[in-house]
């Protein structure tokens, strides 16, 4: 039974290193395929991987929602700037 990089995947996902996590998932899937071909793949191992997949999915969806909210705020701010005329600087100002 080959060693799976499950804890490394968890660390990469939780720190937002999604490119690294993707590479580790590819390594994990290759190890699972090898275990399957040799008949060493257990239900416990599949359960462990399934839990990590579900957890990773939730984290990625939350990060995506967070980034989408930030993007929406940037678009809203840009639209607001277009609606509000720019203040013109005056050489003389008066106050009463």
Short mmCIF file of C-alpha atoms in Angstrom, two decimals:
data_model
loop_
_atom_site.label_atom_id
_atom_site.label_comp_id
_atom_site.label_asym_id
_atom_site.label_seq_id
_atom_site.Cartn_x
_atom_site.Cartn_y
_atom_site.Cartn_z
CA UNK A 1 0.00 0.00 0.00
CA UNK A 2 1.56 3.27 -1.11
CA UNK A 3 1.79 6.39 1.02
CA UNK A 4 -0.79 9.05 0.17
CA UNK A 5 0.01 12.76 0.60
CA UNK A 6 -3.27 13.44 2.42
CA UNK A 7 -1.88 15.69 5.15
CA UNK A 8 0.14 17.62 2.56
CA UNK A 9 -3.02 18.12 0.52
CA UNK A 10 -4.88 19.36 3.60
CA UNK A 11 -2.09 21.84 4.39
CA UNK A 12 -1.93 23.10 0.80
CA UNK A 13 -5.68 23.59 0.55
CA UNK A 14 -5.98 25.26 3.95
CA UNK A 15 -3.17 27.70 3.10
CA UNK A 16 -4.67 28.55 -0.30
CA UNK A 17 -1.90 26.91 -2.32
CA UNK A 18 -4.34 25.43 -4.80
CA UNK A 19 -1.76 24.76 -7.53
CA UNK A 20 0.32 22.74 -5.10
CA UNK A 21 -2.81 20.96 -3.88
CA UNK A 22 -3.68 20.04 -7.47
CA UNK A 23 -0.26 18.47 -7.98
CA UNK A 24 -0.60 16.55 -4.72
CA UNK A 25 -4.08 15.33 -5.72
CA UNK A 26 -2.58 14.02 -8.99
CA UNK A 27 0.07 12.19 -6.96
CA UNK A 28 -2.63 10.82 -4.68
CA UNK A 29 -4.77 9.57 -7.55
CA UNK A 30 -1.77 7.81 -9.09
CA UNK A 31 -1.08 6.08 -5.78
CA UNK A 32 -4.74 5.06 -5.50
CA UNK A 33 -4.66 3.66 -9.03
CA UNK A 34 -1.55 1.67 -8.18
CA UNK A 35 -3.17 0.30 -5.00
CA UNK A 36 -6.27 -0.61 -6.98
CA UNK A 37 -4.25 -2.45 -9.63
CA UNK A 38 -2.35 -4.45 -7.00
CA UNK A 39 -5.48 -5.22 -4.98
CA UNK A 40 -4.28 -3.27 -1.93
CA UNK A 41 -6.97 -0.58 -1.95
CA UNK A 42 -9.07 -0.80 1.21
CA UNK A 43 -12.44 0.62 2.13
CA UNK A 44 -10.83 2.51 5.00
CA UNK A 45 -8.37 4.18 2.61
CA UNK A 46 -11.18 5.17 0.24
CA UNK A 47 -13.17 6.56 3.15
CA UNK A 48 -10.20 8.63 4.28
CA UNK A 49 -9.73 10.04 0.79
CA UNK A 50 -13.46 10.72 0.39
CA UNK A 51 -13.51 12.75 3.60
CA UNK A 52 -10.57 14.82 2.39
CA UNK A 53 -12.25 15.36 -0.99
CA UNK A 54 -15.42 16.62 0.73
CA UNK A 55 -13.43 18.87 3.07
CA UNK A 56 -11.35 20.24 0.17
CA UNK A 57 -14.47 20.92 -1.86
CA UNK A 58 -15.99 22.95 0.99
CA UNK A 59 -12.84 24.99 1.51
CA UNK A 60 -12.52 25.74 -2.20
CA UNK A 61 -16.19 26.73 -2.48
CA UNK A 62 -15.82 29.09 0.48
CA UNK A 63 -12.68 30.64 -1.01
CA UNK A 64 -14.42 31.03 -4.35
CA UNK A 65 -17.40 32.75 -2.70
CA UNK A 66 -15.06 35.06 -0.81
CA UNK A 67 -13.18 36.02 -3.97
CA UNK A 68 -16.45 36.49 -5.89
CA UNK A 69 -17.68 38.88 -3.17
CA UNK A 70 -14.44 40.87 -3.40
CA UNK A 71 -14.74 41.01 -7.19
CA UNK A 72 -18.36 42.16 -6.94
CA UNK A 73 -17.33 44.89 -4.50
CA UNK A 74 -14.62 46.08 -6.90
CA UNK A 75 -17.11 46.22 -9.78
CA UNK A 76 -19.64 48.07 -7.63
CA UNK A 77 -17.00 50.60 -6.57
CA UNK A 78 -15.94 51.14 -10.17
CA UNK A 79 -19.58 51.68 -11.26
CA UNK A 80 -20.08 54.11 -8.38
CA UNK A 81 -16.99 56.07 -9.42
CA UNK A 82 -18.42 56.36 -12.95
CA UNK A 83 -21.71 57.75 -11.61
CA UNK A 84 -20.19 60.35 -9.30
CA UNK A 85 -18.61 63.22 -11.18
CA UNK A 86 -15.01 63.86 -10.31
CA UNK A 87 -14.44 66.82 -8.04
CA UNK A 88 -12.79 69.68 -9.77
CA UNK A 89 -10.05 71.40 -7.89
CA UNK A 90 -10.48 75.13 -7.62
CA UNK A 91 -7.77 77.67 -7.38
CA UNK A 92 -9.85 79.79 -5.04
CA UNK A 93 -12.05 78.42 -2.33
CA UNK A 94 -14.47 80.29 -0.19
CA UNK A 95 -16.09 79.37 3.06
CA UNK A 96 -18.72 81.30 4.93
#
